[in-house]
Coordinates of C-alpha atoms and ligand atoms in Angstrom, one line a residue:
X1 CA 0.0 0.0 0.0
X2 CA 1.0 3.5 -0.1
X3 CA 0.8 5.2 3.1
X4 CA 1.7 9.1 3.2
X5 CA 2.9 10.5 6.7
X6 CA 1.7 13.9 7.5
X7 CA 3.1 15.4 10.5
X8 CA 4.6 18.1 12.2
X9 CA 7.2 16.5 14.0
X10 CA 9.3 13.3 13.1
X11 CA 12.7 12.0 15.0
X12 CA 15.8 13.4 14.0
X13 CA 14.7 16.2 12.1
X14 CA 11.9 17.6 14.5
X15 CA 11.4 16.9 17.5
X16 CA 9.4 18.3 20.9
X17 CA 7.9 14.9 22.2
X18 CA 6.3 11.4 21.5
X19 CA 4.8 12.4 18.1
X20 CA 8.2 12.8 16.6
X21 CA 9.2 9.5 17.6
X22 CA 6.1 7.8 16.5
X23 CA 6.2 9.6 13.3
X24 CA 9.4 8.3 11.9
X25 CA 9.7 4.7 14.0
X26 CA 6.0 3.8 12.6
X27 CA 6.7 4.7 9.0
X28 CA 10.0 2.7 8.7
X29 CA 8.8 -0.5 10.4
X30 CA 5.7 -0.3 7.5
X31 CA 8.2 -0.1 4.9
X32 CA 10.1 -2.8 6.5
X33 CA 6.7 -5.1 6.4
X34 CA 6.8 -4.1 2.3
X35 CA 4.5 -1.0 2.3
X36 CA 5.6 2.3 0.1
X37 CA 5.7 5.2 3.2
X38 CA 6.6 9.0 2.5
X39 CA 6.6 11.1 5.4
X40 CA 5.9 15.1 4.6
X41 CA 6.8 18.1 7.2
X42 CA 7.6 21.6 7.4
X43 CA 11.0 22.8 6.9
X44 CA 11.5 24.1 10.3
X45 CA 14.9 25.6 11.1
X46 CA 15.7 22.6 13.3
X47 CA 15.7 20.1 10.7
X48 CA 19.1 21.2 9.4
X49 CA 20.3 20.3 13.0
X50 CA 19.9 16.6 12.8
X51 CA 23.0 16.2 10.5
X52 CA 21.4 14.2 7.6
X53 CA 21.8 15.5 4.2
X54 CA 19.0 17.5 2.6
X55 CA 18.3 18.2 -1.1
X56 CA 16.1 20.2 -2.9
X57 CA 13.6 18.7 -5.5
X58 CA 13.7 21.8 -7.5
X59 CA 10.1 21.4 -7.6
X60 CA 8.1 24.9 -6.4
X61 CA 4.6 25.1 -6.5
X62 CA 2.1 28.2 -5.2
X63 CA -1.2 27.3 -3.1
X64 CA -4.1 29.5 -1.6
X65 CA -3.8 30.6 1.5
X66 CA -7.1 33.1 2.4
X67 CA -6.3 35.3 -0.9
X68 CA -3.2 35.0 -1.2
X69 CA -1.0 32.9 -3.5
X70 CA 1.8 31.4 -1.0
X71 CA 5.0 30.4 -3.1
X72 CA 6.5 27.0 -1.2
X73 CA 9.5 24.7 -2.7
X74 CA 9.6 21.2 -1.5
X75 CA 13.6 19.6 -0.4
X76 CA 14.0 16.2 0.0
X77 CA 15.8 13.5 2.5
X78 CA 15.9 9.8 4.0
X79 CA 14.6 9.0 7.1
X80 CA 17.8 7.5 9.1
X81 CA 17.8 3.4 9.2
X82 CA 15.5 3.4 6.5
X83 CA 14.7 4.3 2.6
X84 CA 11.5 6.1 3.7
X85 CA 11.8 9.6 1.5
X86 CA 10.7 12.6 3.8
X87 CA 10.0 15.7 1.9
X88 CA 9.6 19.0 3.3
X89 CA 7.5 22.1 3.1
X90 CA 10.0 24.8 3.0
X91 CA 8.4 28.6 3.0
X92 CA 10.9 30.3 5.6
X93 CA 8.9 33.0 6.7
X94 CA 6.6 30.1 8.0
X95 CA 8.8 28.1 9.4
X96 CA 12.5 29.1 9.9
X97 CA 12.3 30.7 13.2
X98 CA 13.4 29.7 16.9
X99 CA 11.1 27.3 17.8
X100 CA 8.1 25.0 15.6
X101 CA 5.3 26.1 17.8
X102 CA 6.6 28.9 20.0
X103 CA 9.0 30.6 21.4
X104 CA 9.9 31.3 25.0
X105 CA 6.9 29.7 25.6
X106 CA 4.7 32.1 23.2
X107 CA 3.1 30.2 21.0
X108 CA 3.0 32.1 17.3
X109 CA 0.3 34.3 16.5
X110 CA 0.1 32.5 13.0
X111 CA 0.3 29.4 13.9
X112 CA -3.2 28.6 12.1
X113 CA -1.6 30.1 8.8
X114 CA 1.6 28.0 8.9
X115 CA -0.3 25.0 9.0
X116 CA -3.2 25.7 7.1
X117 CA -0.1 26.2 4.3
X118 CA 1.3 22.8 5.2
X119 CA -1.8 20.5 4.8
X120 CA -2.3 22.4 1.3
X121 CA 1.0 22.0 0.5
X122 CA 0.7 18.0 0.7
X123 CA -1.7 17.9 -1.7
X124 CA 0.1 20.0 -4.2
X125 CA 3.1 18.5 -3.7
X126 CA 1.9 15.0 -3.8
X127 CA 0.5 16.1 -7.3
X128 CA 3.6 17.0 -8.1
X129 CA 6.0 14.5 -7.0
X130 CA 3.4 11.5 -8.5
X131 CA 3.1 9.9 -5.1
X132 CA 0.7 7.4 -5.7
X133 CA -0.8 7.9 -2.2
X134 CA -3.4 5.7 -1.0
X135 CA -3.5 6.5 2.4
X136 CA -3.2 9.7 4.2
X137 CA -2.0 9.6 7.7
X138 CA -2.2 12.9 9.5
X139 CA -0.9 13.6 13.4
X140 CA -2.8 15.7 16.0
X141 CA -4.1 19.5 15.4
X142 CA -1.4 20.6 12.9
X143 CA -2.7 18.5 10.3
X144 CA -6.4 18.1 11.1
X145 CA -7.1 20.0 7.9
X146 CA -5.6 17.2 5.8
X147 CA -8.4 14.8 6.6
X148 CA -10.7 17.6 5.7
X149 CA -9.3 18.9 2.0
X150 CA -9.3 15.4 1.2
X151 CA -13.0 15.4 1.9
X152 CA -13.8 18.7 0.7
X153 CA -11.6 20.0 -1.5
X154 CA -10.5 17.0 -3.6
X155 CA -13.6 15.2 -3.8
X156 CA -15.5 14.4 -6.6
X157 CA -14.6 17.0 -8.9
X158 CA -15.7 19.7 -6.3
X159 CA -12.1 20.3 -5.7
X160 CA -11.8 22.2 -9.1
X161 CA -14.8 23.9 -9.3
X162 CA -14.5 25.4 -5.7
X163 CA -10.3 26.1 -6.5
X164 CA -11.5 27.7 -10.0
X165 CA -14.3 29.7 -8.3
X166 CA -12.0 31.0 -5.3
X167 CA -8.8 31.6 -6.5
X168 CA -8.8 31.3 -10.6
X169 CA -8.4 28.6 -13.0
X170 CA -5.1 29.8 -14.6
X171 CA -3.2 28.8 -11.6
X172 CA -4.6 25.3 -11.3
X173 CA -4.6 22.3 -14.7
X174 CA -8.3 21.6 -16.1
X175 CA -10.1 19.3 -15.0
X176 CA -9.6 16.7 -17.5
X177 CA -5.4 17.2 -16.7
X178 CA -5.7 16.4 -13.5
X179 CA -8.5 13.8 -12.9
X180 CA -9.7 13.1 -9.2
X181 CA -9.3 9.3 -9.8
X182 CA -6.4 10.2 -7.9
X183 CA -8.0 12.1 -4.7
X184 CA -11.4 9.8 -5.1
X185 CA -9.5 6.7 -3.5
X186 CA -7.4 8.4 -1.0
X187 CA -8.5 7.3 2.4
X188 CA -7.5 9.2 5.9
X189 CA -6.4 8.8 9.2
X190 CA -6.3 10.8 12.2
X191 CA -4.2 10.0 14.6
X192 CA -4.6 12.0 18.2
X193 CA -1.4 12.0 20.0
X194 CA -2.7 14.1 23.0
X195 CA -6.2 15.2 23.6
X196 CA -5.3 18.4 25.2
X197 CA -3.5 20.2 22.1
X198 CA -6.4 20.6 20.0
X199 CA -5.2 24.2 18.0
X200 CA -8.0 26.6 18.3
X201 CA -8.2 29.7 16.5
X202 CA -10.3 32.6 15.8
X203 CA -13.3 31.7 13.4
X204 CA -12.0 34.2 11.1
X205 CA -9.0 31.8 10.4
X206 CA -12.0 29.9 9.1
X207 CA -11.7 32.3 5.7
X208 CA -7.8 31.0 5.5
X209 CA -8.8 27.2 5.3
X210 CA -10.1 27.6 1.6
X211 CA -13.2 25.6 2.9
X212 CA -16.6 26.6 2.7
X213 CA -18.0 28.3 5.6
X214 CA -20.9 25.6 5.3
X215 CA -18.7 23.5 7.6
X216 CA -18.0 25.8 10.5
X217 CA -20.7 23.9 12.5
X218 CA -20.8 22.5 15.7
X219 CA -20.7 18.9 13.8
X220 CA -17.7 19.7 11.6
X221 CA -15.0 22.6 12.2
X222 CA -16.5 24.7 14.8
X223 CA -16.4 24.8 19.1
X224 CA -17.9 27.3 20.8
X225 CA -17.8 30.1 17.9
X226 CA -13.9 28.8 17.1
X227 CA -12.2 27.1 14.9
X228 CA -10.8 23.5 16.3
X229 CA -8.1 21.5 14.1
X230 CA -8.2 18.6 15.6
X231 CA -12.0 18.4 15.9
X232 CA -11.6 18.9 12.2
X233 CA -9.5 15.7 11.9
X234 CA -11.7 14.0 13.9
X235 CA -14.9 14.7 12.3
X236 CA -13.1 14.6 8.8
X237 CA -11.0 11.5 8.8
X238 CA -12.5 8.2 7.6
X239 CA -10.8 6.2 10.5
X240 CA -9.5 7.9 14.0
X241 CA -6.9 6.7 16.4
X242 CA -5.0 7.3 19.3
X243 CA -2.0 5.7 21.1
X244 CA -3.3 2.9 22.7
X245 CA -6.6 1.3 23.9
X246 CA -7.5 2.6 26.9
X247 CA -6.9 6.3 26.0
X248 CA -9.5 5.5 23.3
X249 CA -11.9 4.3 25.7
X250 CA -10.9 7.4 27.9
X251 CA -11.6 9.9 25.6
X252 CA -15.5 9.5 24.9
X253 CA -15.6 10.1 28.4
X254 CA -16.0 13.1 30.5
X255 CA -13.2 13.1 32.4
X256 CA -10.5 12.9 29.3
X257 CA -12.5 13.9 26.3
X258 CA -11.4 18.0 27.0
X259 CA -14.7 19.1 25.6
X260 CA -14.3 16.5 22.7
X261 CA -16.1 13.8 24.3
X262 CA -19.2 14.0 22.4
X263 CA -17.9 14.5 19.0
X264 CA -16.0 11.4 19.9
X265 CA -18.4 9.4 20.9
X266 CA -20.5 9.9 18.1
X267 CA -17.6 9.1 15.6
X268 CA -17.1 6.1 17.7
X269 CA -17.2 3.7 15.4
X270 CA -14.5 5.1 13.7
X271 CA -12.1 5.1 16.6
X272 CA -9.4 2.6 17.3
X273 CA -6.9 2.7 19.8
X274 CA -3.6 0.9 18.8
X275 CA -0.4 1.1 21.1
X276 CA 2.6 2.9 20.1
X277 CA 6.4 0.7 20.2
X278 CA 9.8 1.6 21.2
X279 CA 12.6 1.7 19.3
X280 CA 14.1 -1.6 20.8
X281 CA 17.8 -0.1 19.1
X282 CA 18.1 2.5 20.8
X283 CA 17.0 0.9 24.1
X284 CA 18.4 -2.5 24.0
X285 CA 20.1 -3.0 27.9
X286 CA 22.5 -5.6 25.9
X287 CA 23.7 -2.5 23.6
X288 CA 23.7 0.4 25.7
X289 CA 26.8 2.7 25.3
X290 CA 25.9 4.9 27.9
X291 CA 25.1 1.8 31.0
X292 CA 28.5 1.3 33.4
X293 CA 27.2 -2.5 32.6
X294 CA 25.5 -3.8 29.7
X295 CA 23.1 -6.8 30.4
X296 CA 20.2 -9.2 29.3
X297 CA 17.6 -11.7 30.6
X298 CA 20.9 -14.2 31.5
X299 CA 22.8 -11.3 33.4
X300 CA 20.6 -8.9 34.6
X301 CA 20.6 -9.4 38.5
X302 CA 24.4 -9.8 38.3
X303 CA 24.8 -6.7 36.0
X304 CA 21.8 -4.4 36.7
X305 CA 23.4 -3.5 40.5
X306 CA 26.6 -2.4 39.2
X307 CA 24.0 0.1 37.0
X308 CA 22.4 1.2 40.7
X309 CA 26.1 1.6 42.1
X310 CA 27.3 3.4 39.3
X311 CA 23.7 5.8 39.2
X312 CA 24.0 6.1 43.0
X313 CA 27.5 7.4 43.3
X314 CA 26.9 9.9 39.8
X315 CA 24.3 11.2 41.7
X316 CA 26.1 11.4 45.0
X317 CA 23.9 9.0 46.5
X318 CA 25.2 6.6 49.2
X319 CA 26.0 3.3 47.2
X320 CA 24.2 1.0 49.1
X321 CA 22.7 -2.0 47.1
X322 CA 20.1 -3.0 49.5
X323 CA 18.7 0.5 49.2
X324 CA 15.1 0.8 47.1
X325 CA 16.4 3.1 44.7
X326 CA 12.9 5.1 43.4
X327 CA 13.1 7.5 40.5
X328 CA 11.4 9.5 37.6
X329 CA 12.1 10.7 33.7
X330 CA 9.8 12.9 32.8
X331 CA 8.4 16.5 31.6
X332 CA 7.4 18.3 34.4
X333 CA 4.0 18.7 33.8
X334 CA 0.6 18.7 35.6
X335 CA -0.1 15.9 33.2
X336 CA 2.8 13.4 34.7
X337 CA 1.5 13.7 38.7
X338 CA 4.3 14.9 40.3
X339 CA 3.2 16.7 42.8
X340 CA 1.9 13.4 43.9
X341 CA 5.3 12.4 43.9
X342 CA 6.9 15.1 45.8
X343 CA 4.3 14.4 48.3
X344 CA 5.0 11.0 49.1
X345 CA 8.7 10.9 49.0
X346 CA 9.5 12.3 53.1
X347 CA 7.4 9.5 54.4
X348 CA 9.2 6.9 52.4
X349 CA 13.0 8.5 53.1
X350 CA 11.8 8.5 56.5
X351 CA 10.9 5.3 57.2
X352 CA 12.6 3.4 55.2
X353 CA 15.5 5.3 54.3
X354 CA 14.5 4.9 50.2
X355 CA 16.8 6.2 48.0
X356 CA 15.1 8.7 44.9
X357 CA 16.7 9.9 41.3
X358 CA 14.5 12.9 40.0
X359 CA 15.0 13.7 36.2
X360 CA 13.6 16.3 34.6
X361 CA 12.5 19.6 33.8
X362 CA 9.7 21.8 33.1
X363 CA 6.7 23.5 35.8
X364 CA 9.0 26.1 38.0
X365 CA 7.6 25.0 41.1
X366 CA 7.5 21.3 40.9
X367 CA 11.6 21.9 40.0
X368 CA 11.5 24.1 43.0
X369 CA 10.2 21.4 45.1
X370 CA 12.1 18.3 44.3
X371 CA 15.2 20.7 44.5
X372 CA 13.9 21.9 48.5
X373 CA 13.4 17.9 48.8
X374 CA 17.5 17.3 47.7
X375 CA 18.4 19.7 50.0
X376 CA 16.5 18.8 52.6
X377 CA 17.5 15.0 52.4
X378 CA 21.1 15.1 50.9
X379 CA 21.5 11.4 51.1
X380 CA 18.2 10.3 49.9
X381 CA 17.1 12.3 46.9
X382 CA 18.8 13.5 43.9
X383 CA 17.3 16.4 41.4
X384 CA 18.6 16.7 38.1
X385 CA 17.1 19.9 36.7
X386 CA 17.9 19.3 33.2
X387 CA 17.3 17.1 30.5
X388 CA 19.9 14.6 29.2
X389 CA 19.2 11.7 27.1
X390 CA 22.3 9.7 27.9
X391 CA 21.7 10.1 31.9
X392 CA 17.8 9.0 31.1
X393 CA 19.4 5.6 30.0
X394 CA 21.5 5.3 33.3
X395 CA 18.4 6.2 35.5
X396 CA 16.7 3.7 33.6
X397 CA 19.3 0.6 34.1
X398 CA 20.0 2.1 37.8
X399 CA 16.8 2.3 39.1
X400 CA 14.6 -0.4 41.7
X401 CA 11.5 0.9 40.6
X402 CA 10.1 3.9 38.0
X403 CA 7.1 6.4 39.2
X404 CA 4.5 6.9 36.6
X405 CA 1.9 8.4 38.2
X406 CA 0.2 10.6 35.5
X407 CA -3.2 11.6 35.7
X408 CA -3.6 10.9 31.8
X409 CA -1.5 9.5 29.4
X410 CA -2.3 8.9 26.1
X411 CA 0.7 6.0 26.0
X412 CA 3.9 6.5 27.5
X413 CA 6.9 5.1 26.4
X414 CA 9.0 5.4 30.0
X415 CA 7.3 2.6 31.5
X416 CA 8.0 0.8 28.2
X417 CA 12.1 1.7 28.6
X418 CA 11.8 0.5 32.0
X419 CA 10.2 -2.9 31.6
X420 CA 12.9 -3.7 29.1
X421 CA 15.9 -2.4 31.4
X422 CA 14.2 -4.7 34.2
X423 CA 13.1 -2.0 36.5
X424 CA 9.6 -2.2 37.7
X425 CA 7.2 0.9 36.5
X426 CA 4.8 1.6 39.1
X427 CA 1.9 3.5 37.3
X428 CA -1.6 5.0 37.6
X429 CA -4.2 3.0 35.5
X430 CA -4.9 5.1 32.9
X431 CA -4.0 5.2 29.2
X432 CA -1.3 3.3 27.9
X433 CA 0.1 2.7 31.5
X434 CA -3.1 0.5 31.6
X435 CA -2.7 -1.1 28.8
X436 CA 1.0 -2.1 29.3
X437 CA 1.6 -2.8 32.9
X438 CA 0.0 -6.0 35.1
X439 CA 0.1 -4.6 38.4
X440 CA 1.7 -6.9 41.3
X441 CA -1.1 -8.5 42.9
X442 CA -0.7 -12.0 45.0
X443 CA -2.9 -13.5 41.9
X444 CA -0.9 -11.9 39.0
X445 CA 2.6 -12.6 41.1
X446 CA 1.4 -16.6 41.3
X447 CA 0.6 -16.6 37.5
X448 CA 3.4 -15.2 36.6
X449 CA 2.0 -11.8 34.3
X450 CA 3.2 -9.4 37.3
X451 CA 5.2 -6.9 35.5
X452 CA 5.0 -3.6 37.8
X453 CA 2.6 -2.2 40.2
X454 CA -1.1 -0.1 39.9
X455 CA -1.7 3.1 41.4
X456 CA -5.4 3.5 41.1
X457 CA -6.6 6.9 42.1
X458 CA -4.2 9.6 41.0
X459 CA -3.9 10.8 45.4
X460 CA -0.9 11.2 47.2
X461 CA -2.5 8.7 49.7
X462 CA -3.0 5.8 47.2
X463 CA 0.8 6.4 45.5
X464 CA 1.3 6.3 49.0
X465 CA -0.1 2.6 49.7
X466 CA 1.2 1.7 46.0
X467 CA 4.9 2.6 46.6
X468 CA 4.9 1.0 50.2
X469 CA 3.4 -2.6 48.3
X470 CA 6.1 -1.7 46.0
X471 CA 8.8 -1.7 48.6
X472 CA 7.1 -4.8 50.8
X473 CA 8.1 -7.1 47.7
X474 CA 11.2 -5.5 47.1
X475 CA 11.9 -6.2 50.6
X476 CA 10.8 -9.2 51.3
X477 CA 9.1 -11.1 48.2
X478 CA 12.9 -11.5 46.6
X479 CA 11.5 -14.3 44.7
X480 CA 9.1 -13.3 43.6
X481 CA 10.5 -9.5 42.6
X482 CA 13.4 -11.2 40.6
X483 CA 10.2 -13.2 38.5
X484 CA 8.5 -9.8 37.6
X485 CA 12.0 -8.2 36.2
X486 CA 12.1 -11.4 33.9
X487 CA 8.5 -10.8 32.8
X488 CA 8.6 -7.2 32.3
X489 CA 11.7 -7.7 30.0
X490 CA 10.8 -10.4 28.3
X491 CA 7.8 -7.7 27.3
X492 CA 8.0 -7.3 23.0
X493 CA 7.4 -3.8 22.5
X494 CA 9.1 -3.8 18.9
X495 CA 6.9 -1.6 16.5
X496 CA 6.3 -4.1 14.2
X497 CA 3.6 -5.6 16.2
X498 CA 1.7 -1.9 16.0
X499 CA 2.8 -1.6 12.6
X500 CA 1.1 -4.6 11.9
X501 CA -2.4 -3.2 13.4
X502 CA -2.2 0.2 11.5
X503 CA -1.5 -2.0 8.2
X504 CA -4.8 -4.0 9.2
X505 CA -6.4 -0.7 9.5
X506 CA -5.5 1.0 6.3
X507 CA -6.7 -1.9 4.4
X508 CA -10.3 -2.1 6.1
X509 CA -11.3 1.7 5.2
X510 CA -9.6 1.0 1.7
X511 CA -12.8 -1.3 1.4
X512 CA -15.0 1.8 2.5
X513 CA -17.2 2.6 -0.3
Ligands
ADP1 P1 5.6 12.7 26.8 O1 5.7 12.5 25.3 O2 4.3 13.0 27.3 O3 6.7 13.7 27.4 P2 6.6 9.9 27.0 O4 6.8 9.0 28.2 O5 5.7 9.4 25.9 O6 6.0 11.3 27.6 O7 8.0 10.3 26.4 C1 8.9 11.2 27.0 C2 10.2 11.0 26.3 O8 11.1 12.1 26.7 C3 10.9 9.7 26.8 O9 11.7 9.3 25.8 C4 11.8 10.3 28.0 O10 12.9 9.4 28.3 C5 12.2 11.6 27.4 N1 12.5 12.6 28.5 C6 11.7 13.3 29.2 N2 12.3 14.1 30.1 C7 13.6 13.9 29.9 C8 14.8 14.4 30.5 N3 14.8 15.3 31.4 N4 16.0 13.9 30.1 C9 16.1 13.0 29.1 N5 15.0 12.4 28.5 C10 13.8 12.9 28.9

């Protein structure tokens, strides 16, 4: 099949969280399983950054934006590992600046416009280049629209006569040049990444969109008098998913759906919730440049301490291998519960003398709090205020157990890394967490699926209760503790499985009439 990427972030090139990674890891592993994959985003200053050749196509091409005729030139590289081509919008006054959203935390007052000249870009350049796209596979708010012009726009001849009509059929081939054969069997997907990000703009962006104002209604493009891109996708796209099961459960209710709920639940049917991988390369324990000792299933409890020492004493811990060693990796973000985390960790130094490795950075007060917490316990807890891939890695291979105790989460890939160093997550149930951790229970420890431990209720009291089960079987369930490491890294969370399920996917809505 042919399966076009559209996103606006894909690993090395762009980057500012899991979308990046999902974007380029999914798209080589479907080329891997024989499928023809192109991956389009913007040319963002940063791409230049990732060290990987880029060419141009000499191909330049002018698309409506409101009025205006915007000029855009498409360059061309390889995603790394892979042959997958990536081709990139380039319009620099769009998209060479600081950062690809915002910067210092100021998002960009055209941020509709830029995007709105990506997703049209896509088409045009996909005209141009020949790709002969089946699938369209567009990522969160940024390209919500792409799912719509394929429905609008490029439908059924319409896509002429409303081009001709708006912006004049010299800049556009005849009908009969460019036949929508093409567009007519294009099928999309809307993958939702994070519900919370949703890009809404002022209904007079509406006019930019080149779409008829007939669909700036509660059922389509509008929320409460705005404009909503990714309630565009979603109402738009012939198939919706999101990163794993539960969080597509989640989302059609209340408490997750961020005002989206009922639009989702009524494109329910539509909506499948398929889990993201890992790239098992880059976290492979047996590989690992950056652990003080590499191991695998055969030598991981005589390897994985000499990972705690060598974490305990670069943190200026107290090497003590007896010690629970507790820690996080994370954003810090209302989203990830660390507040919850902060509260818990005096009662555990306290009475059990627990050891905890805090990386990250983010929300000014939760880095003001864990930093209090080092300096208030010198020999217990370590804050590393920064972010540092390399040092993730060690935390990872160092630590006892790993706190996950985020009020949502779409999937998570932490608990993922964890399982596969054989270090026990400890989650709340939601999202992905629930969908990839078996929480220790005396029933799942006897049978063997214990992989990590389940914090129900997103309070400092239950993480509470959960951590102190936690460090009862670390304590004194040695047995049984050394079993769940084994099952938790035994876990295959390869992409290929995933890729697999999206490939399933993109050939059921190819039968859609
Ligand atoms: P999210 O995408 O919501 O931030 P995920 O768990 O899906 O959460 O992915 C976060 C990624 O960012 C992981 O690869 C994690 O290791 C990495 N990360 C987060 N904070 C840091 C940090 N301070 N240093 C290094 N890596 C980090």
């Amino acid at each position: 099949m042919n399966i076009v990427f559209v996103s606006s972030e894909a690993a090395p090139f762009a980057k500012t969280g899991g979308l990046a990674d999902v974007c380029s890891a999914l798209p080589a592993t479907l080329q891997q399983l024989g499928h023809q994959v192109s991956v389009f985003l913007p040319a963002y200053r940063q791409i230049y950054d990732a060290g990987i050749p880029i060419e141009t196509t000499g191909m330049g091409y002018c698309v409506p934006v409101g009025t205006r005729e915007v000029w855009g030139e498409i360059l061309k590289s390889t995603l790394p590992g892979s042959e997958v081509p990536v081709y990139f919008v380039r319009h620099d006054r769009y998209f060479f600046r600081e950062g690809l959203y915002n910067s210092n935390g100021v998002d960009y007052q055209d941020n509709c416009e830029r995007f709105i000249f990506f997703c049209r870009s896509v088409f045009r350049a996909i005209e141009l280049l020949n790709i002969p796209v089946e699938i369209l596979h567009a990522n969160d708010w940024q390209t919500g629209l792409v799912p719509a012009y394929l429905a609008t726009l490029y439908q059924n001849g319409r896509a002429l006569g409303n081009r001709t009509e708006l912006f004049g059929a010299e800049l556009y081939p005849p009908q009969e040049a460019q036949p929508n054969r093409f567009w007519n069997k294009v099928r999309s997907v809307f993958t939702i990444h994070n519900m919370r990000h949703q890009g809404r703009f002022m209904q007079q962006e509406m006019e930019l969109t080149g779409i008829d104002w007939k669909y700036f209604t509660f059922d389509k493009m509008e929320f409460y008098g705005q404009l909503n891109l990714l309630k565009t996708g979603i109402t738009f796209a012939d198939a919706i998913t999101t990163v794993s099961p539960e969080y597509a459960k989640e989302i059609q209710t209340d408490d997750f759906g961020e005002s989206l709920q009922g639009v989702l639940r009524y494109r329910s049917e539509a909506i499948s919730g398929i889990l993201n991988g890992i790239d098992t390369a880059e976290w492979n324990p047996e590989t690992d440049p950056a652990l003080a000792a590499a191991y695998n299933t055969e030598t991981v409890f005589e390897k994985k301490p000499l990972n705690k020492a060598a974490l305990q004493r670069e943190c200026g811990l107290p090497e003590s291998a007896d010690t629970p060693l507790l820690g996080v990796v994370s954003r810090f973000d209302w989203q990830k519960g660390l507040d919850l985390v902060a509260d818990v960790i005096p009662h555990f130094v306290e009475s059990r003398g627990a050891q905890f490795v805090i990386l990250g950075t983010g929300d000014p007060e939760l880095e003001r709090r864990f930093t209090e917490l080092a300096a208030r316990y010198p020999n217990n807890v370590a804050a590393l205020i920064k972010f540092n891939s390399a040092l993730s890695h060690q935390v990872e291979a160092g630590l006892d157990i790993f706190l996950m105790p985020s009020r949502y989460e779409p999937c998570g890939l932490n608990q993922m890394y964890s399982q596969r160093y054989g270090t026990l997550p400890l989650v709340r149930h939601t999202g992905g967490l629930a969908d990839t951790v078996v929480g220790a229970s005396d029933e799942t420890i006897a049978n063997r699926t214990a992989n990590g431990f389940m914090s129900h209720w997103g309070t400092s009291d239950d993480l509470q209760k959960t951590v102190d089960w936690a460090i009862h079987c670390y304590d004194h369930r040695k047995e049984d503790w050394r079993q769940m490491i084994l099952t938790a890294m035994k876990i295959d969370h390869s992409w290929r499985k995933s890729a697999g399920l999206y490939a399933d996917l993109y050939e059921r809505i190819q039968m859609l009439g």
